[in-house]
Coordinates of C-alpha atoms and ligand atoms in Angstrom, one line a residue:
X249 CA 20.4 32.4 -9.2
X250 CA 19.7 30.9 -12.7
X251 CA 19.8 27.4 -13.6
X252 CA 22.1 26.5 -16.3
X253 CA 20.8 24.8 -19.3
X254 CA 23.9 23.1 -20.8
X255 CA 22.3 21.8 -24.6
X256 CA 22.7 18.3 -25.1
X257 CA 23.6 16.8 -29.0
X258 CA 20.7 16.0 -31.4
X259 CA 19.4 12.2 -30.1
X260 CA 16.8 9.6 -31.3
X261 CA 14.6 8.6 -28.1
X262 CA 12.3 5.8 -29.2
X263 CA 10.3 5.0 -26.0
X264 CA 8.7 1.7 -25.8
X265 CA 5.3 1.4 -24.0
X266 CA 4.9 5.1 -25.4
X267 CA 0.9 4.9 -24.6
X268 CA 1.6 3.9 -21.0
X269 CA 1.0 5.4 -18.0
X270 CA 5.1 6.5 -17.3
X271 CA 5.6 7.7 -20.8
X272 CA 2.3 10.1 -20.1
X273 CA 3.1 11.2 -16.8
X274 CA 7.0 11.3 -16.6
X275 CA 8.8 10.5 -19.7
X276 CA 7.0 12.9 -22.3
X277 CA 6.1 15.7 -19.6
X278 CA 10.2 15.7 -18.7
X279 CA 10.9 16.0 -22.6
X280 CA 8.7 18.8 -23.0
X281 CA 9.9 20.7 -20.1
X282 CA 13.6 20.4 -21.5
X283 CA 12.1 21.4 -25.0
X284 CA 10.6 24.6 -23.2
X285 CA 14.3 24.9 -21.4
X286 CA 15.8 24.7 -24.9
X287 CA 18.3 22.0 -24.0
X288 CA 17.7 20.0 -27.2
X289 CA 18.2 21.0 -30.3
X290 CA 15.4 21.2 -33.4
X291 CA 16.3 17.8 -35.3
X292 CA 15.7 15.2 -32.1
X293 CA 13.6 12.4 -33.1
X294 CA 11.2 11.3 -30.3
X295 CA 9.3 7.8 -31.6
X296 CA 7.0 6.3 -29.5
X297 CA 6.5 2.5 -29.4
X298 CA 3.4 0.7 -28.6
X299 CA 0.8 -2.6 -29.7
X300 CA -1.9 -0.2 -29.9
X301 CA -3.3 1.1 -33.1
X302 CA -2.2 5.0 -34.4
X303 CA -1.0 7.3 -36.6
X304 CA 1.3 10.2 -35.9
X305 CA -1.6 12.6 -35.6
X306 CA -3.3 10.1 -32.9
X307 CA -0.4 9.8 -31.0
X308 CA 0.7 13.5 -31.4
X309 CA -3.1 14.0 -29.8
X310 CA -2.6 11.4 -26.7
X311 CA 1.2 13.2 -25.5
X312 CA -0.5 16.6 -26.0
X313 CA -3.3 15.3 -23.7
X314 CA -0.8 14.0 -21.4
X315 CA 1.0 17.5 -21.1
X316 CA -1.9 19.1 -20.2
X317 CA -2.6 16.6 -17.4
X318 CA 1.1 16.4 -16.2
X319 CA 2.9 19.6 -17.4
X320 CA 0.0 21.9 -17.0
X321 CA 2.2 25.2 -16.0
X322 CA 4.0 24.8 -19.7
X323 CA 1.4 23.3 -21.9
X324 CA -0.6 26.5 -22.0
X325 CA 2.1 27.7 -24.1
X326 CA 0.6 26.2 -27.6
X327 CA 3.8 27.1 -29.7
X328 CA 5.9 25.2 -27.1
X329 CA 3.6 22.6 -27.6
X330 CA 3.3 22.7 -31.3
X331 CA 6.8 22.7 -31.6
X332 CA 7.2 19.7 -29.0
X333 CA 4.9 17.5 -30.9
X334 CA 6.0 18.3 -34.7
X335 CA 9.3 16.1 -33.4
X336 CA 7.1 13.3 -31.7
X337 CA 5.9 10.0 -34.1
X338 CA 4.6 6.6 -33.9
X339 CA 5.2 3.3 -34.9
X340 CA 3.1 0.5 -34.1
X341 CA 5.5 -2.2 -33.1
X342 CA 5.4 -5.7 -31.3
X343 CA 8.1 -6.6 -29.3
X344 CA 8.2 -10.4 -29.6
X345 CA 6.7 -10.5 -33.5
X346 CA 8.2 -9.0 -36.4
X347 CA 5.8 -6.0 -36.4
X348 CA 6.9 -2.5 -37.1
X349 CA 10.5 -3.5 -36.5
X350 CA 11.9 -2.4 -40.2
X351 CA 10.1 0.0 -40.2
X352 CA 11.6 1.0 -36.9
X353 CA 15.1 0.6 -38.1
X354 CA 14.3 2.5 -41.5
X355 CA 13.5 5.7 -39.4
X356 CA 17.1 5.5 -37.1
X357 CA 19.5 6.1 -40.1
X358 CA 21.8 8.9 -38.4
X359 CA 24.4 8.1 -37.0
X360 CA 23.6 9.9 -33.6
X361 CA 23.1 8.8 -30.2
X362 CA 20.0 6.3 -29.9
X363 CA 18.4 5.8 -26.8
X364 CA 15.3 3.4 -25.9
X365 CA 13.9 3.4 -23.6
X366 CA 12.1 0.1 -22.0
X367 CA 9.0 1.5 -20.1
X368 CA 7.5 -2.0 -20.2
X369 CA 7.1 -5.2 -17.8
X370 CA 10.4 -6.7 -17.3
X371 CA 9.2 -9.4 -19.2
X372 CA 9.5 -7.9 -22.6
X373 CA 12.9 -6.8 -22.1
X374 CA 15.0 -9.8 -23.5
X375 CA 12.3 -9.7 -26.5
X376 CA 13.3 -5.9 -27.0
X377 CA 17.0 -6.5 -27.0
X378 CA 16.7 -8.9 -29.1
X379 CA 15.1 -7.4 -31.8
X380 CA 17.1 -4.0 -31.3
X381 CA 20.3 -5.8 -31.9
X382 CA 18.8 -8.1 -34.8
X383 CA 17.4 -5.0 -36.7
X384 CA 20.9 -3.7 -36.9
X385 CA 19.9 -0.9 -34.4
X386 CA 22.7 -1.2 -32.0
X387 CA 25.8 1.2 -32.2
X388 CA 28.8 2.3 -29.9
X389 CA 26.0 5.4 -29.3
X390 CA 23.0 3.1 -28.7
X391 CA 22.0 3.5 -24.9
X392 CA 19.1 1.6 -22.9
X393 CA 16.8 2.5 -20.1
X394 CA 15.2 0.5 -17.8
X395 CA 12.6 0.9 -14.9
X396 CA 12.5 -0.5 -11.5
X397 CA 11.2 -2.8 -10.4
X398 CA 14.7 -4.4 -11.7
X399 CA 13.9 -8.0 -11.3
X400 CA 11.8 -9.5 -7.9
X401 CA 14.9 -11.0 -5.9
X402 CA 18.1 -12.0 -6.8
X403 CA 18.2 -14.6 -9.2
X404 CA 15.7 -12.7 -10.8
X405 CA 17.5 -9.5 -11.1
X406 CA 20.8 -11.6 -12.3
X407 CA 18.9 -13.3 -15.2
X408 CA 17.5 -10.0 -16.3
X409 CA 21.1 -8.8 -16.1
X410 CA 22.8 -11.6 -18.4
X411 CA 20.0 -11.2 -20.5
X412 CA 20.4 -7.2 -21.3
X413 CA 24.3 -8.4 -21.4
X414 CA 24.3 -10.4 -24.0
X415 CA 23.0 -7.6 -25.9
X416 CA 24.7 -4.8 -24.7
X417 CA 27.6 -3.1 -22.9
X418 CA 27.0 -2.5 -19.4
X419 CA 28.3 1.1 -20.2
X420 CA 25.0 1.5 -22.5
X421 CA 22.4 0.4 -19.5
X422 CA 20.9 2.8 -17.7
X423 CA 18.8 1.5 -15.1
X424 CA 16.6 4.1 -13.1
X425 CA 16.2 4.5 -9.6
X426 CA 14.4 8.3 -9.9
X427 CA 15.7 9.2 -6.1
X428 CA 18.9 9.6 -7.8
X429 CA 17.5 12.1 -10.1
X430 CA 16.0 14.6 -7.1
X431 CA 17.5 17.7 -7.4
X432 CA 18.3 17.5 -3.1
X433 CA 19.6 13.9 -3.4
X434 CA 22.2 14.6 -5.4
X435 CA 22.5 17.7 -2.8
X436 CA 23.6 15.0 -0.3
X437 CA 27.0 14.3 -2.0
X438 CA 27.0 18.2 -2.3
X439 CA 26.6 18.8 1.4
X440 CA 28.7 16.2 2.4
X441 CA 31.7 16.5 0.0
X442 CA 31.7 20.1 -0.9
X443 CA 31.9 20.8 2.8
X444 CA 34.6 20.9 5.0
X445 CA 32.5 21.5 8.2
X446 CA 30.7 17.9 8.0
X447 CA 33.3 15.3 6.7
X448 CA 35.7 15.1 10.0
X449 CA 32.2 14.4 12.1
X450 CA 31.0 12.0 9.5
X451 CA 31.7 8.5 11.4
X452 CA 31.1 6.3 14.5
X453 CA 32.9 8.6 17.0
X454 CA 30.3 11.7 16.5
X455 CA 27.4 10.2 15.0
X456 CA 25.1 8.6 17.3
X457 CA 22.5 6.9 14.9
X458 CA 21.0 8.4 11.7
X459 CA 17.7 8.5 10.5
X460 CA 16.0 7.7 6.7
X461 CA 12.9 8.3 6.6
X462 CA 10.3 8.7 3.5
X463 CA 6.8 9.2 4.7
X464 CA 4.2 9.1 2.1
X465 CA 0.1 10.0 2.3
X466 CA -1.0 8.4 -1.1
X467 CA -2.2 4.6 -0.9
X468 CA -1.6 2.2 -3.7
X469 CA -4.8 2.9 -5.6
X470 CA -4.3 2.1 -9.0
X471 CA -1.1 -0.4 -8.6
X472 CA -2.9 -3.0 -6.6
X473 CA -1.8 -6.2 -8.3
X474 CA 2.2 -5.1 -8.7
X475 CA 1.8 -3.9 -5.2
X476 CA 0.9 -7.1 -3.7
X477 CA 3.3 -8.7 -4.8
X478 CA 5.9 -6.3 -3.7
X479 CA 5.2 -4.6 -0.4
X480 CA 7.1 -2.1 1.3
X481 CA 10.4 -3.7 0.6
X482 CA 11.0 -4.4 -2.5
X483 CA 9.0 -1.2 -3.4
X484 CA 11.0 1.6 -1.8
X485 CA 13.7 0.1 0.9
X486 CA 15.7 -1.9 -2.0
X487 CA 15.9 0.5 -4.0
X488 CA 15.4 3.9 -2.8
X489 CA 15.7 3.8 0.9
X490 CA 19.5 1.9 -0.2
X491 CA 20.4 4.7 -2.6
X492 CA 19.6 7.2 0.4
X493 CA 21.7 4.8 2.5
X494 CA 24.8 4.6 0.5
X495 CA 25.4 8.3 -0.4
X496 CA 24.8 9.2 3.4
X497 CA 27.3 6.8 4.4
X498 CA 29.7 5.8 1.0
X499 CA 33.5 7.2 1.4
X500 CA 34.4 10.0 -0.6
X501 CA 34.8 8.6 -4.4
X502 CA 38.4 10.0 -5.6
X503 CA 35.9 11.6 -8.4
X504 CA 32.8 12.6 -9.3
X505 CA 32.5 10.1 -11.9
X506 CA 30.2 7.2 -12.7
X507 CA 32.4 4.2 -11.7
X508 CA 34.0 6.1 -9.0
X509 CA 30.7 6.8 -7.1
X510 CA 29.5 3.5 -7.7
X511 CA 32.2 1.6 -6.7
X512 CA 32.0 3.1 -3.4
X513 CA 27.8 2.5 -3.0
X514 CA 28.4 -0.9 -3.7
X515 CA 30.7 -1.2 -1.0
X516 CA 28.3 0.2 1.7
X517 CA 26.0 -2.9 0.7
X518 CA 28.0 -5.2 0.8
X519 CA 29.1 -4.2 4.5
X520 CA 25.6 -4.1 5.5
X521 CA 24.9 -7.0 8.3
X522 CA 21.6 -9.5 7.7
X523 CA 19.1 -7.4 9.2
X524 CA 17.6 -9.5 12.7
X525 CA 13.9 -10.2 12.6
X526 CA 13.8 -8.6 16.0
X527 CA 14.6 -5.3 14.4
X528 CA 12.6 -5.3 11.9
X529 CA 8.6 -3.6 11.7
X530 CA 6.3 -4.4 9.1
X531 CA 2.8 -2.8 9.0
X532 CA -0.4 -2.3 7.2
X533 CA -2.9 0.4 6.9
X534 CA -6.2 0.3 8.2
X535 CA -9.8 2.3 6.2
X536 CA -10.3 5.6 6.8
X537 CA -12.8 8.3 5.6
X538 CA -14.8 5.9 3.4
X539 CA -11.2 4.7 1.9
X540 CA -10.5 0.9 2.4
X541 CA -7.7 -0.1 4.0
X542 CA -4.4 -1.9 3.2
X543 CA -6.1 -5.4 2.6
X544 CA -9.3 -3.4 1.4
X545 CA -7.5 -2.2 -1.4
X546 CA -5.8 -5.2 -2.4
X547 CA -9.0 -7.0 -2.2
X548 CA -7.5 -10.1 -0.5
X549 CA -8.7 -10.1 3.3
X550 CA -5.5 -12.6 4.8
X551 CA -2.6 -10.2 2.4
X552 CA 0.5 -10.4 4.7
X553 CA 2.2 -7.8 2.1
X554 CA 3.4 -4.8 4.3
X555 CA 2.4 -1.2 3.5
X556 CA 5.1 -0.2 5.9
X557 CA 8.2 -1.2 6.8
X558 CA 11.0 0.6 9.8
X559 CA 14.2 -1.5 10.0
X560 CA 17.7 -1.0 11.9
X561 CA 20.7 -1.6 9.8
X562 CA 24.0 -1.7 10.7
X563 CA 27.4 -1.3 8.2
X564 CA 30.1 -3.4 9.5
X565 CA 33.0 -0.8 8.3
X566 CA 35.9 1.0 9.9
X567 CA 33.9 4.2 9.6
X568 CA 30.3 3.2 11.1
X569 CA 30.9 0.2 13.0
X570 CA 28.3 0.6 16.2
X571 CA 26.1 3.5 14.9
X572 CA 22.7 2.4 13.1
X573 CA 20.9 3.3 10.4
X574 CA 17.1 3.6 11.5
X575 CA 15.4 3.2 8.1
X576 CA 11.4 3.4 7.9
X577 CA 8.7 3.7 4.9
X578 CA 4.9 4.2 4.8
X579 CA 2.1 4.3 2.5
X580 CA -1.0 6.3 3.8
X581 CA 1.1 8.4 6.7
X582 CA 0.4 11.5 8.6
X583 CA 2.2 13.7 5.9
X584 CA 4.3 13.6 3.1
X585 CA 7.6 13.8 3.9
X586 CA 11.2 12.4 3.0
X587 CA 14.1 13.8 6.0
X588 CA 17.4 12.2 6.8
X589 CA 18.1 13.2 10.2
X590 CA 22.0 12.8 11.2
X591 CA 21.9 12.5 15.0
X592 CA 25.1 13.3 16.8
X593 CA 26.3 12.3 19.9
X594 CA 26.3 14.5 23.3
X595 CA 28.9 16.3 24.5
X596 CA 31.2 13.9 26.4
X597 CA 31.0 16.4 29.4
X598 CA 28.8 18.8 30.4
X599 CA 30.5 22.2 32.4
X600 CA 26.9 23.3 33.0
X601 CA 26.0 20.8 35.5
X602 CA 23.0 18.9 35.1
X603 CA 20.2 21.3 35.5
X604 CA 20.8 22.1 32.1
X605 CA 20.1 19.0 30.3
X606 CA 21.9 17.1 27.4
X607 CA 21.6 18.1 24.2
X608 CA 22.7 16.5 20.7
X609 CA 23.1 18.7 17.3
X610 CA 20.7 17.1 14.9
X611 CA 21.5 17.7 10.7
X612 CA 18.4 17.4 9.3
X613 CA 18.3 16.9 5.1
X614 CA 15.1 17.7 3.7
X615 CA 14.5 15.8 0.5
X616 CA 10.6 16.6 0.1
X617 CA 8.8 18.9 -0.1
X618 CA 10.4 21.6 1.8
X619 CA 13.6 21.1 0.6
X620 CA 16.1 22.4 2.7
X621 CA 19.0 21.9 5.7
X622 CA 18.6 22.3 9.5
X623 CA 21.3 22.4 11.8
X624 CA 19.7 22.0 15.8
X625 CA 22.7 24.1 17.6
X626 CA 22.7 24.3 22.0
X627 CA 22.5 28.3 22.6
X628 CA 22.2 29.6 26.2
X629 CA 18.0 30.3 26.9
X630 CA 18.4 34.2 27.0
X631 CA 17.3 36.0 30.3
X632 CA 18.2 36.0 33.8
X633 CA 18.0 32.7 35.7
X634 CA 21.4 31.1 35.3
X635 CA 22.9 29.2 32.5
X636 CA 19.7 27.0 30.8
X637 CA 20.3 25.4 27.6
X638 CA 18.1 25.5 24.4
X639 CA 18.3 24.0 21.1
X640 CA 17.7 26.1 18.1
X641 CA 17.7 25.5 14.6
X642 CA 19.9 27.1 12.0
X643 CA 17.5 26.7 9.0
X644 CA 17.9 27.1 5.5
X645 CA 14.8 26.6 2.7
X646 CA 16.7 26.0 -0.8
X647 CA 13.9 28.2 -2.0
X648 CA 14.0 30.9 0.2
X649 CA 18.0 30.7 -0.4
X650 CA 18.5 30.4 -3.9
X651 CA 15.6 32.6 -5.3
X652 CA 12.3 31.9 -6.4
X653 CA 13.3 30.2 -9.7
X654 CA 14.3 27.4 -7.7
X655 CA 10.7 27.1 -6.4
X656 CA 10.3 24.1 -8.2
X657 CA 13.3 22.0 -9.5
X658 CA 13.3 20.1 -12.4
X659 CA 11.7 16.6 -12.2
X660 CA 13.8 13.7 -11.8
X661 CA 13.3 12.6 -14.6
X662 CA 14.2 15.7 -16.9
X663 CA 17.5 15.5 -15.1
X664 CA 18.1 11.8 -15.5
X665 CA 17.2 11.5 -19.3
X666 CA 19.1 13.9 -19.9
X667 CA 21.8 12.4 -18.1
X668 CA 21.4 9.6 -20.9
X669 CA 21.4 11.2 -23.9
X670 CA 25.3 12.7 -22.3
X671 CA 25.8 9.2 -21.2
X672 CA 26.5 10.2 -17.8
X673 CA 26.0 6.8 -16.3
X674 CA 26.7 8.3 -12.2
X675 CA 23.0 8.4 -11.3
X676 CA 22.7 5.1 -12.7
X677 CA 22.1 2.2 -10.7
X678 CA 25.1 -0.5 -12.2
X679 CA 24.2 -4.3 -12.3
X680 CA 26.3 -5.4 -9.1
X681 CA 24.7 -2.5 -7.5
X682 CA 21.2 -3.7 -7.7
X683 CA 22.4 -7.7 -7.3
X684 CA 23.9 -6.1 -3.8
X685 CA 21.3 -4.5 -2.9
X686 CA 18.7 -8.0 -3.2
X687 CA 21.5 -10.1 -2.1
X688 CA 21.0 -7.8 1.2
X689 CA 16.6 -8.0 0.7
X690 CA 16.4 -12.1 0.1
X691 CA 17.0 -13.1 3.7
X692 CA 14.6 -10.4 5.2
X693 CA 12.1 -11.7 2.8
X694 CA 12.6 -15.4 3.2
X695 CA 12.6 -15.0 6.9
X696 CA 8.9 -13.8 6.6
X697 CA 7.8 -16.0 4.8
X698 CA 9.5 -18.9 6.4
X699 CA 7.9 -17.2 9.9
X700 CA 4.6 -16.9 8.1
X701 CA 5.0 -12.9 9.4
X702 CA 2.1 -10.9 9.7
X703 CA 2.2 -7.1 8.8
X704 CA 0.8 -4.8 12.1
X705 CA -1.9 -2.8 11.4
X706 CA -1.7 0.7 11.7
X707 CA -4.2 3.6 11.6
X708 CA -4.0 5.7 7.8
X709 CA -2.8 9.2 8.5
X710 CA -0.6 8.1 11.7
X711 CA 3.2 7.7 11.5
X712 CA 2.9 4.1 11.6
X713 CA 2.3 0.6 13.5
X714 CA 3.5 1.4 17.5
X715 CA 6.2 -1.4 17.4
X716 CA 8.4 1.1 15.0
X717 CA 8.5 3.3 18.3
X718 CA 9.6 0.4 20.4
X719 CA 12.2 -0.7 18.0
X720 CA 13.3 2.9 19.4
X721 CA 12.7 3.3 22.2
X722 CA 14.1 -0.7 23.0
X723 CA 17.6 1.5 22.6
X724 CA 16.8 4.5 24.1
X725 CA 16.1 6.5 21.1
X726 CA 13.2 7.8 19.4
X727 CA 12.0 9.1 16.0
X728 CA 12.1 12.8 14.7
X729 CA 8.1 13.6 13.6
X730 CA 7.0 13.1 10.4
X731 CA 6.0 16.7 9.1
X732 CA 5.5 17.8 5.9
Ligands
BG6_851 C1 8.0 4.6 -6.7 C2 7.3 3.6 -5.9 O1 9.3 4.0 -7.2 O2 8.3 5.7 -5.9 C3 6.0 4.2 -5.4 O3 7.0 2.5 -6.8 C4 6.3 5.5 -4.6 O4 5.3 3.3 -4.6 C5 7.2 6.4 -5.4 O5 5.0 6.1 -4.3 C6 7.6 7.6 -4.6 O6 8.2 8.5 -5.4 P1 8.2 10.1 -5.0 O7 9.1 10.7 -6.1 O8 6.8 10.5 -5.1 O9 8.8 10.2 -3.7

């Protein structure tokens, strides 16, 4: 199976922060793959924006740099590259003085769409609309891009909200949440929605608790100060972990469309309950092989940030009203490894009598690596020796099953910018989305803090601190391994 390439319009991208570490290792890599896909056409303009000084030619030499670090498969291809950076420039530009604005604005003549993208501190981003709009660069095709973190609580996130909307339509912000850009998390709307076989079992009556987890082995080397300031929580189970949560459990949108899909994510959030402190688990990570632990890292011996975080959630809807949601996320785990396992209930009734043991059908979504869908099915054990009961897995690798140029999809990011330059807002987080979503986080948070709550520790290259296995096993459950 092939993978369509449907060609987007000719676009000006101006990325701002171009120097920075996304625009090397994300941005400009995910342009450069859809250059070598051929989905944009010869006369894009892409301009990057920074403080720092250079030319075209130094700038040109930095992203060429960068795709040999982060797109090293395509970048020995030096026409593709050559090509790629004859449509890449530079202007020198400071977001809260008047430099390099005009001269900005003098290259963005065409009437085209005009994305920029804000790959800066949230800080800059009032200063960056501002001048945008009074250079005369905003259009009805002028669209925005903004990173996570989107603000730090609430309040925060709503002032950063009125301040991108007094400069722009809501329908030209695109805020990222990259989960939404993986190629199998948009596969979860596929599986559930393009499938008869799963909808009618999809609720409280068959589903006995379901299971999010995202595993990861890296520490926070490198991100140390941001980190610290925004554990577990904020990091990946606001944003990422939700979005997991809402497409496993949203109703079906009438369509697949932006307002449609989002309309029903944000009502998952809001029917979440206030999570109780009792079911909540917060850890650290300890040192290991020579590599400093949690607190190590951070270099601040009394941090009480969490590296790790397992939760139990509960949506307070007609359709999941008394089955959890058994969320957990780790830095520094035993493997790599992003599942959502759908546990269903037993069979009411067993006609085998009990020598042969309950058993439960388990979906399991793979997300990464791996990526694939396991159904665990009850089959009789074959042999003599009466009717015994095993469970076997019907298993399907997306690889194996749709051919080796599926091997390796397409990086969120290629997907989701894209996605902007269509203005195709549906992978797009919208601004009551991600108020929902801290409206949900605040409590947790001030409930630590009001507690003065103290991470566990937890060895590096385990599955995490022991109380997320009592939070479990408290209900007579337990977690699926963490495998990569
Ligand atoms: C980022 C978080 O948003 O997602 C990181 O800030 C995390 O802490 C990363 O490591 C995980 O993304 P992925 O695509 O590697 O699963």
């Amino acid at each position: 199976m092939v993978s369509r390439v449907i060609p987007v319009d000719p676009f000006d991208l101006v990325i701002f922060g171009g120097t920075g570490d996304l625009a090397r290792r994300k941005i400009l890599p995910a342009l450069f793959r859809r250059y070598c896909a051929g989905q944009w056409p010869e006369d894009v303009r892409i301009i990057g924006a920074a403080r720092s000084e250079h030319d075209d030619s130094a700038y040109r030499a930095l992203v060429a740099d960068a795709l040999r670090e982060f797109a090293p498969e395509r970048a020995k291809d030096s026409p593709s590259v050559d090509g790629f950076l004859a449509r890449i420039r530079y202007v020198r530009i400071d977001a809260e003085e008047q430099t390099g604005w005009a001269e900005l604005a003098g290259q963005l003549t065409e009437d085209r769409v005009r994305a920029f993208y804000f790959s800066v501190g949230p800080r800059l981003f009032g200063a960056l609309a501002g001048q945008i709009e009074a250079h005369g660069m905003v259009t009805d095709r002028t669209r925005i891009v903004v990173e996570k973190p989107f603000g730090h609580d609430l309040q925060s996130a709503r002032d950063l909200n009125a301040t991108l909307a007094g400069h722009f339509d809501e329908g030209q912000i695109y805020r990222i949440d990259h989960y939404l850009g993986k190629e199998t998390v948009q596969n979860l709307m596929a599986v559930r929605f393009g499938n008869m076989l799963f909808e009618p079992l999809w609720n409280s009556q068959y589903v006995d608790h379901i299971q999010i987890t995202v595993a990861e082995t890296v520490g926070i080397a490198g991100r140390e100060g941001y980190y610290d300031r925004a554990g577990a929580m904020r990091d990946m189970m606001q944003n990422h972990l939700m979005q997991l949560l809402c497409l496993i459990a949203m109703e079906p949108p009438a369509k697949f469309d932006p307002d449609a899909v989002r309309d029903e994510k944000l009502k998952v959030i809001r029917a979440l309950d206030q999570v109780q402190p009792h079911h909540i688990v917060r850890g650290q990570y300890g040192p290991s092989d020579g590599e400093p632990g949690y607190r190590g890292a951070v270099g601040n011996s009394r941090s009480a940030t969490e590296s790790y975080i397992a939760l139990r959630a509960h949506i307070s809807n007609w359709r999941w009203a008394g089955t959890p949601f058994y969320l957990r996320t780790g830095k520094r785990l035993v493997a790599r490894s992003s599942v959502i396992n759908v546990m269903f209930k037993d069979a009411p009734h067993s006609i085998f009598g009990a020598d042969a043991g309950r058993h439960a059908n388990v979906l399991s979504i793979r997300l990464q690596p791996n990526e694939g869908i396991t159904l665990k099915v009850t089959i009789k054990e074959p042999g003599p020796g009466g009717m015994r009961l095993i469970d076997v897995p019907l298993d399907m690798s997306f690889a194996e099953a749709l051919g080796p140029e599926n091997q390796d999809p397409p990086d969120a990011y290629e997907r989701l910018i894209m996605d902007v330059i269509r203005g195709n807002q549906t992978l797009f987080m919208r601004g009551d989305e991600v108020e929902a979503a801290w409206a949900w986080t605040d409590p947790i948070i001030a409930g630590w803090q009001a507690r003065g709550d103290v991470p566990k520790p937890y060895d590096s290259g385990s599955t995490g601190p022991g109380d997320a296995e009592l939070l479990m096993k408290r209900d007579g459950r337990h977690w699926q391994g963490i495998k990569p």
